[in-house]
Backbone as JSON, one array per atom type, in Angstrom:
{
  "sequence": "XXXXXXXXXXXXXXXXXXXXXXXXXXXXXXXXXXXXXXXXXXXXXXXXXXXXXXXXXXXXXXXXXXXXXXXXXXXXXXXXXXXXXXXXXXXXXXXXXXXXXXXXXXXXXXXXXXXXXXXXXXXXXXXXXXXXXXXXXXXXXXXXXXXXXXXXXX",
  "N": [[-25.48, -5.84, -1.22], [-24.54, -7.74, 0.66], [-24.65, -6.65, 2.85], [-27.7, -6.37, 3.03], [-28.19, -9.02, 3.47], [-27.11, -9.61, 5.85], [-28.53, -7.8, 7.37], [-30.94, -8.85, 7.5], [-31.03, -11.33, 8.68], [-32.07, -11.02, 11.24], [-33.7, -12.78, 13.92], [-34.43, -15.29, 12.47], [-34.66, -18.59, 11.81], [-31.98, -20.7, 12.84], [-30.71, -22.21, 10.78], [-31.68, -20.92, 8.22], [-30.67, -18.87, 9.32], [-27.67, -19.58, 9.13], [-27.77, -20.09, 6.26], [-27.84, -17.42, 4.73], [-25.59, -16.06, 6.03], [-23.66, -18.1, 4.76], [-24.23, -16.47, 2.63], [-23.49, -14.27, 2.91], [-20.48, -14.19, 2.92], [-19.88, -15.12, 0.51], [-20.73, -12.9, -1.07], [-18.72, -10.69, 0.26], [-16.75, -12.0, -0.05], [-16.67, -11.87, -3.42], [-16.56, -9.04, -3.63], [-14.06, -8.46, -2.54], [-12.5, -10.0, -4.47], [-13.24, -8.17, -6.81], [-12.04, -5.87, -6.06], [-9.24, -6.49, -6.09], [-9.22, -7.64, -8.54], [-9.22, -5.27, -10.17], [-7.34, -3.66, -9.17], [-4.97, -5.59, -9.54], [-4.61, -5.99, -12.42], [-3.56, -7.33, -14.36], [-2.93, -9.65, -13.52], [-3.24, -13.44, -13.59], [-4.24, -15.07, -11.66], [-5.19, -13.68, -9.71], [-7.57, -12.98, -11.35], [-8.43, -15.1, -11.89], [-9.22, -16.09, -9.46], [-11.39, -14.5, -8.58], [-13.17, -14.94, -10.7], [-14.29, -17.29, -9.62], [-15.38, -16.57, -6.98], [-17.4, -15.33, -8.12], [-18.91, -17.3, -9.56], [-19.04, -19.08, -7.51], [-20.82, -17.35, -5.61], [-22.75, -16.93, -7.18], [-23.95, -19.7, -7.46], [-24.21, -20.41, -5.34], [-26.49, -18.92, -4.13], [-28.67, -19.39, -5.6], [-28.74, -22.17, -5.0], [-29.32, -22.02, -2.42], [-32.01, -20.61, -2.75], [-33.39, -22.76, -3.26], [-33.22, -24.58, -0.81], [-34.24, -23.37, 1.25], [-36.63, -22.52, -0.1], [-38.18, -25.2, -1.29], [-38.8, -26.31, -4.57], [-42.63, -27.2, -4.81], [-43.36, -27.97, -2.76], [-44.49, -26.27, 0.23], [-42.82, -26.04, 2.97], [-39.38, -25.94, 3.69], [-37.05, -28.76, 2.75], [-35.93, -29.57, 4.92], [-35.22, -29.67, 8.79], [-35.19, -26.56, 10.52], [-33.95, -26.03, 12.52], [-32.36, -27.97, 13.2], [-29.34, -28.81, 14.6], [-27.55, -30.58, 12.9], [-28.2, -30.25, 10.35], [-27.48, -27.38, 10.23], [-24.8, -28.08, 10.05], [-24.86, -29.17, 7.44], [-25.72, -27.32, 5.92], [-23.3, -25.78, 5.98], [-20.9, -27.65, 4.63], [-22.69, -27.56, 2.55], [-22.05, -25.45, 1.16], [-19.34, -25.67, 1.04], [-18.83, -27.71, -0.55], [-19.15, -26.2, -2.97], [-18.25, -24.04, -3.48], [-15.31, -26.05, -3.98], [-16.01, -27.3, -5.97], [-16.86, -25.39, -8.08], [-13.68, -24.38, -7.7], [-12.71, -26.68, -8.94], [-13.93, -27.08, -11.22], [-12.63, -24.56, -12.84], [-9.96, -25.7, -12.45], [-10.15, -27.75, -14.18], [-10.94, -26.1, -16.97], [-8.2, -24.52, -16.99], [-6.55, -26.37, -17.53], [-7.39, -27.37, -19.97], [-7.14, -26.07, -21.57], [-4.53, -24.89, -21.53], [-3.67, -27.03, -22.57], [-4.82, -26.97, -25.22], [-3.88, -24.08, -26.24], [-1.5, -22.81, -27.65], [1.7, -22.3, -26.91], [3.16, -18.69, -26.16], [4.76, -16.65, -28.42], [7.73, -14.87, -27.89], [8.08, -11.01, -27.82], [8.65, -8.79, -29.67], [11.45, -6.52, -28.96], [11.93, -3.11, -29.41], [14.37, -1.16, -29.33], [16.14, 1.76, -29.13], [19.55, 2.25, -30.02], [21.99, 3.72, -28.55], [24.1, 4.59, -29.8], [23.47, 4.52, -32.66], [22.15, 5.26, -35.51], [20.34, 8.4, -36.6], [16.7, 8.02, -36.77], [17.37, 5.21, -36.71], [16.24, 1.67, -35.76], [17.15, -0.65, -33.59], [16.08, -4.34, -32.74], [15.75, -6.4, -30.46], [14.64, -9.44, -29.27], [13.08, -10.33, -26.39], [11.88, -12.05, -23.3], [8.58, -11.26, -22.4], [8.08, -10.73, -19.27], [10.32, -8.69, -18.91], [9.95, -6.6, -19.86], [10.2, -3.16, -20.11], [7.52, -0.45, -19.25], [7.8, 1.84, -20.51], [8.72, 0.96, -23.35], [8.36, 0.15, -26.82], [6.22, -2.59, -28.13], [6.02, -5.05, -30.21], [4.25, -7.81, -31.12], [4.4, -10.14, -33.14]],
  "CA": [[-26.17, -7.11, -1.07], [-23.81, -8.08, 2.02], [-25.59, -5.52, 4.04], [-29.0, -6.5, 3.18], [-28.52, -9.97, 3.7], [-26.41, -9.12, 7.32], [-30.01, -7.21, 8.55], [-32.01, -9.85, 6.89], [-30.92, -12.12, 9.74], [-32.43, -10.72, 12.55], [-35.28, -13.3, 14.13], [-34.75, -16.1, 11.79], [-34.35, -19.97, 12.22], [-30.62, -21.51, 12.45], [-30.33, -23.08, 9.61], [-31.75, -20.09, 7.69], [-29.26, -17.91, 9.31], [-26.29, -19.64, 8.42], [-27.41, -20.25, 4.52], [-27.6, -16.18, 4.84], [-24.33, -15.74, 6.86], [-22.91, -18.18, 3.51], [-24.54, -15.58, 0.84], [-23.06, -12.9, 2.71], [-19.25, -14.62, 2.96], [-19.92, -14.84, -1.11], [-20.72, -11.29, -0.94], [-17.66, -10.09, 0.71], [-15.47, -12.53, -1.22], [-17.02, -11.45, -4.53], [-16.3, -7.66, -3.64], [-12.7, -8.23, -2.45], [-12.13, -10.27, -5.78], [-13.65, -7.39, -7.94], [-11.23, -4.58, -6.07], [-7.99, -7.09, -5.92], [-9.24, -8.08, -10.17], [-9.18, -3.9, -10.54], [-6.23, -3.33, -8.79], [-4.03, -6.69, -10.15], [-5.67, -6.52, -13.34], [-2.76, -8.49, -14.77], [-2.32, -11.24, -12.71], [-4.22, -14.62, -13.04], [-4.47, -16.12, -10.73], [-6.68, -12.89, -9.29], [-8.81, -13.17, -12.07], [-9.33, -16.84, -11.65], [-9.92, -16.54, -7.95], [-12.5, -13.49, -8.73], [-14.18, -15.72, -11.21], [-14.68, -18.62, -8.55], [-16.3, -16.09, -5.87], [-18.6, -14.91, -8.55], [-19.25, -18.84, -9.16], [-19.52, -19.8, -5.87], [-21.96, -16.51, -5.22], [-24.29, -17.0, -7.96], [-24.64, -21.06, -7.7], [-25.04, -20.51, -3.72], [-27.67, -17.59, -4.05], [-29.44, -20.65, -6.51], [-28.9, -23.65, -4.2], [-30.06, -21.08, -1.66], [-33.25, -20.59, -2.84], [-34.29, -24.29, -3.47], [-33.3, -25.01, 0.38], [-35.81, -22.39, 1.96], [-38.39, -22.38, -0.39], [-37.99, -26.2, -2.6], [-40.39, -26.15, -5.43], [-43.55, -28.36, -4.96], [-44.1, -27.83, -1.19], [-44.37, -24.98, 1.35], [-41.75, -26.13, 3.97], [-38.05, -26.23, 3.31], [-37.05, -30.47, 3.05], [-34.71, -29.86, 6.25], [-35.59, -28.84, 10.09], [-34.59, -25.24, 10.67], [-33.52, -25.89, 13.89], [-31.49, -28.82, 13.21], [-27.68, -28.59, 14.08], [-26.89, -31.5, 12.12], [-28.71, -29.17, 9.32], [-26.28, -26.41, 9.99], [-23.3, -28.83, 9.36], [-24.65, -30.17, 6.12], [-25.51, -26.16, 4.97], [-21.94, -25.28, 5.45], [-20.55, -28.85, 4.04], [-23.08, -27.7, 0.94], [-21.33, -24.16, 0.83], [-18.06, -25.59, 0.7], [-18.7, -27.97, -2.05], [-19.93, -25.34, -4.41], [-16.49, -23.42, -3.87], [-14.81, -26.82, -4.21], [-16.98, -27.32, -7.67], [-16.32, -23.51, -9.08], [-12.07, -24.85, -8.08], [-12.23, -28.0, -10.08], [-14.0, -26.13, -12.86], [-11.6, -23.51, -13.3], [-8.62, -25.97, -12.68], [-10.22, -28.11, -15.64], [-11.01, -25.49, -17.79], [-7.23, -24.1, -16.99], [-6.13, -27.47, -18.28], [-7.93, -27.99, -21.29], [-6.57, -24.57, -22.35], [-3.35, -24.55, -21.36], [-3.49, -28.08, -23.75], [-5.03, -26.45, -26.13], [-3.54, -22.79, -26.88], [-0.22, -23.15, -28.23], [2.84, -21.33, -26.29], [3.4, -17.49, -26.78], [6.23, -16.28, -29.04], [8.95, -14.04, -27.45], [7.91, -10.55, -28.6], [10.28, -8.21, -30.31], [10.8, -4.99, -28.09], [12.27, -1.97, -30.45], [14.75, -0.36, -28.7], [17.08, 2.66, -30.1], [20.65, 2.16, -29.57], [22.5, 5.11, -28.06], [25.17, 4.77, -30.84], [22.8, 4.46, -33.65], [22.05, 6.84, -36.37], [18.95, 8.73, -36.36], [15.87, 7.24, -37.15], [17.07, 3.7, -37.36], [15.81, 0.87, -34.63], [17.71, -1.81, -33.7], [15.43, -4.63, -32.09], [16.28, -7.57, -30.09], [13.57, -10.29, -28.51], [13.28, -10.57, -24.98], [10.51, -12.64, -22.67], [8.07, -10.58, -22.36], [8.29, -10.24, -18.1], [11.05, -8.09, -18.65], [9.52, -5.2, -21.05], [9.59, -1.79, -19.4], [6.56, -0.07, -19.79], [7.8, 2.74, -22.04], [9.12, 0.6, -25.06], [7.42, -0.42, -27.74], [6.34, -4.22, -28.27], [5.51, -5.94, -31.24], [4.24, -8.82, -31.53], [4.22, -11.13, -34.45]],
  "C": [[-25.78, -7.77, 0.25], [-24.71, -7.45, 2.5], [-27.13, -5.69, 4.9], [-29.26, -8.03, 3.67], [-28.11, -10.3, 5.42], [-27.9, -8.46, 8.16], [-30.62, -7.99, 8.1], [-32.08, -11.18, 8.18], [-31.79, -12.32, 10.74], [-34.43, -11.64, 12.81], [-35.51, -14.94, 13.19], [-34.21, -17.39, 12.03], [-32.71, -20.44, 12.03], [-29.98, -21.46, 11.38], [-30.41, -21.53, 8.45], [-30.64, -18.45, 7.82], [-27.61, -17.98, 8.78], [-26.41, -19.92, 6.8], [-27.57, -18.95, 4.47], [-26.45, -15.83, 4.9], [-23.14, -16.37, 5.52], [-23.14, -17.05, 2.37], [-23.56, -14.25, 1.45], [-21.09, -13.48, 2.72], [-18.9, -14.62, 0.89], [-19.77, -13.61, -1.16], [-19.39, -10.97, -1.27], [-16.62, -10.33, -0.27], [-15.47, -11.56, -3.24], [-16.11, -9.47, -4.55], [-14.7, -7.59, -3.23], [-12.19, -8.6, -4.18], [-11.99, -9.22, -6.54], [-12.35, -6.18, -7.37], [-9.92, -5.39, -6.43], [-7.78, -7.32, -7.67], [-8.95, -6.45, -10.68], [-7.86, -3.2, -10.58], [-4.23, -4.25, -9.42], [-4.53, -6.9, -11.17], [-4.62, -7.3, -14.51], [-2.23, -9.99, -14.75], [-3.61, -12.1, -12.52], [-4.47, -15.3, -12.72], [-5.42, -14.77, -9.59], [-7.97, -12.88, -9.95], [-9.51, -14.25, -11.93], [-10.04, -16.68, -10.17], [-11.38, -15.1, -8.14], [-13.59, -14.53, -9.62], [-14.74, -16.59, -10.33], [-15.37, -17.53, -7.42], [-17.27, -15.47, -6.84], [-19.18, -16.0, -8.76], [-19.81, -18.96, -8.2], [-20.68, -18.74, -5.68], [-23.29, -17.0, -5.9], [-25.07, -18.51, -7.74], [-25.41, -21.46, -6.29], [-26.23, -19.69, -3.71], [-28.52, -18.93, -4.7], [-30.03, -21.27, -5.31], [-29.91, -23.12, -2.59], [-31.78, -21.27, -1.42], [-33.6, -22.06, -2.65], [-33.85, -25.01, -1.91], [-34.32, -24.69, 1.39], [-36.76, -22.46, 1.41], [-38.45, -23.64, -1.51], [-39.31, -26.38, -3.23], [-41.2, -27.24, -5.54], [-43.92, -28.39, -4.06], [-43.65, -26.44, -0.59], [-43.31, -25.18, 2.16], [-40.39, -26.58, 3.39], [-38.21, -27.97, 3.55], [-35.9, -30.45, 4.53], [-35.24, -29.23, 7.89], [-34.42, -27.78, 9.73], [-33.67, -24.37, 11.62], [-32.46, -27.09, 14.31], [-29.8, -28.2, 13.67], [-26.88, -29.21, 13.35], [-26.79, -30.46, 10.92], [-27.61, -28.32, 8.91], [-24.97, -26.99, 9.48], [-23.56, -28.8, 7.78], [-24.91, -28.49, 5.27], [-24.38, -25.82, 4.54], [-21.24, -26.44, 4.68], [-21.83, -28.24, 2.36], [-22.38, -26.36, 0.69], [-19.92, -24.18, 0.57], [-17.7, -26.62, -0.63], [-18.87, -27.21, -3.32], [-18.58, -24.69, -4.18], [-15.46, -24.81, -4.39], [-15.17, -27.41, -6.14], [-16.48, -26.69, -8.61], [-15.05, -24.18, -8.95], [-12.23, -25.77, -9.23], [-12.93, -27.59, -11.49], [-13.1, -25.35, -13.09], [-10.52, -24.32, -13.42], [-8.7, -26.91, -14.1], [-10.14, -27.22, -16.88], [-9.2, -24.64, -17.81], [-6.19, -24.55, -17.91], [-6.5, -27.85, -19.88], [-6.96, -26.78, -22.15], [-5.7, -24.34, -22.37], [-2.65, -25.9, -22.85], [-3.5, -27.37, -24.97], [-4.27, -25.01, -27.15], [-1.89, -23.22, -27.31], [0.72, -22.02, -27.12], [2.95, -19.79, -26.82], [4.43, -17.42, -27.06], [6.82, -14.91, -27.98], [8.41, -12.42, -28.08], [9.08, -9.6, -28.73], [10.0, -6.92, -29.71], [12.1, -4.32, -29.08], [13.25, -0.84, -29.46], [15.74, 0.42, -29.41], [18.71, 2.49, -29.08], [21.44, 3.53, -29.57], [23.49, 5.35, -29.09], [24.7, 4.79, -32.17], [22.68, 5.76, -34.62], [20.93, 7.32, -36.51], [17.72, 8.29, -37.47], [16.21, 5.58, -37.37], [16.85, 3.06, -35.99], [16.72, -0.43, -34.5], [16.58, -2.99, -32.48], [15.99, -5.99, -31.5], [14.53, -8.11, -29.27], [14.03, -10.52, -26.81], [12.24, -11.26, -24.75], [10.22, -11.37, -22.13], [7.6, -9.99, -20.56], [9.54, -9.24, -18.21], [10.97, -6.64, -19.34], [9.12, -4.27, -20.0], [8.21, -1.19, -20.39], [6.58, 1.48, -21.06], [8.57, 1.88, -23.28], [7.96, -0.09, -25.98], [7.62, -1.77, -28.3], [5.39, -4.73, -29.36], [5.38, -7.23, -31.45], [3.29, -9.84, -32.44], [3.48, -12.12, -34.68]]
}
């Protein structure tokens, strides 16, 4: 979609180039998110920031449309050739990322209110002095669980 919107450029008014030049900065962002959400698929604060460039992509691709083509007349409501124009495209491209933030940091909030704390879970470990087959288990926080033991939680 980057690609197409990167040759889509060529020949076209100002204004129309830089609300392009924003879809493709979505783009990019969107596609780093998705490898960095693939690659860190634990950590969220990648997920959150992947959610907010799919946000920000989809509401700009929107706001997009209704700048170039606003429904009820033929001509965009803005000169095309304006530079003021160009300010107020990017000033509208950075509120819509600013938007998608304060949604996510609300919705972070409500939820962090809401869910109750996680319990400690109980990791099962065999004690080298033990007798066979029995488990002895102790609780740890759960940043410290190697990935071969086994974790139960209650």
């Amino acid at each position: 979609e980057a690609f197409m919107f990167v040759f889509h450029l060529s020949g076209r008014p100002m204004v129309d180039a830089q609300i392009h030049t924003c879809l493709v900065v979505a783009c990019v962002l969107c596609a780093c998110g998705a490898v960095l959400a693939r690659w860190k698929s634990h950590n969220p604060i990648v997920s959150l920031a992947f959610n907010l460039f799919v946000m920000m992509h989809g509401t700009w691709f929107i706001h997009a449309g209704f700048i170039l083509y606003p429904p009820g007349s033929d001509a965009p409501y803005i000169d095309m050739m304006d530079m003021e124009a160009m300010m107020y495209v990017t000033d509208l491209f950075i509120l819509h990322a600013l938007a998608g933030l304060s949604l996510l940091l609300v919705l972070y909030f409500v939820l962090r209110i809401v869910t109750p704390p996680a319990k400690p879970a109980k990791v099962y470990v065999k004690h080298p002095r033990s007798e066979p087959g029995s488990q002895m288990y102790k609780t740890v926080p759960t940043s410290n669980i190697a990935p071969h033991f086994y974790v139960d939680s209650d």
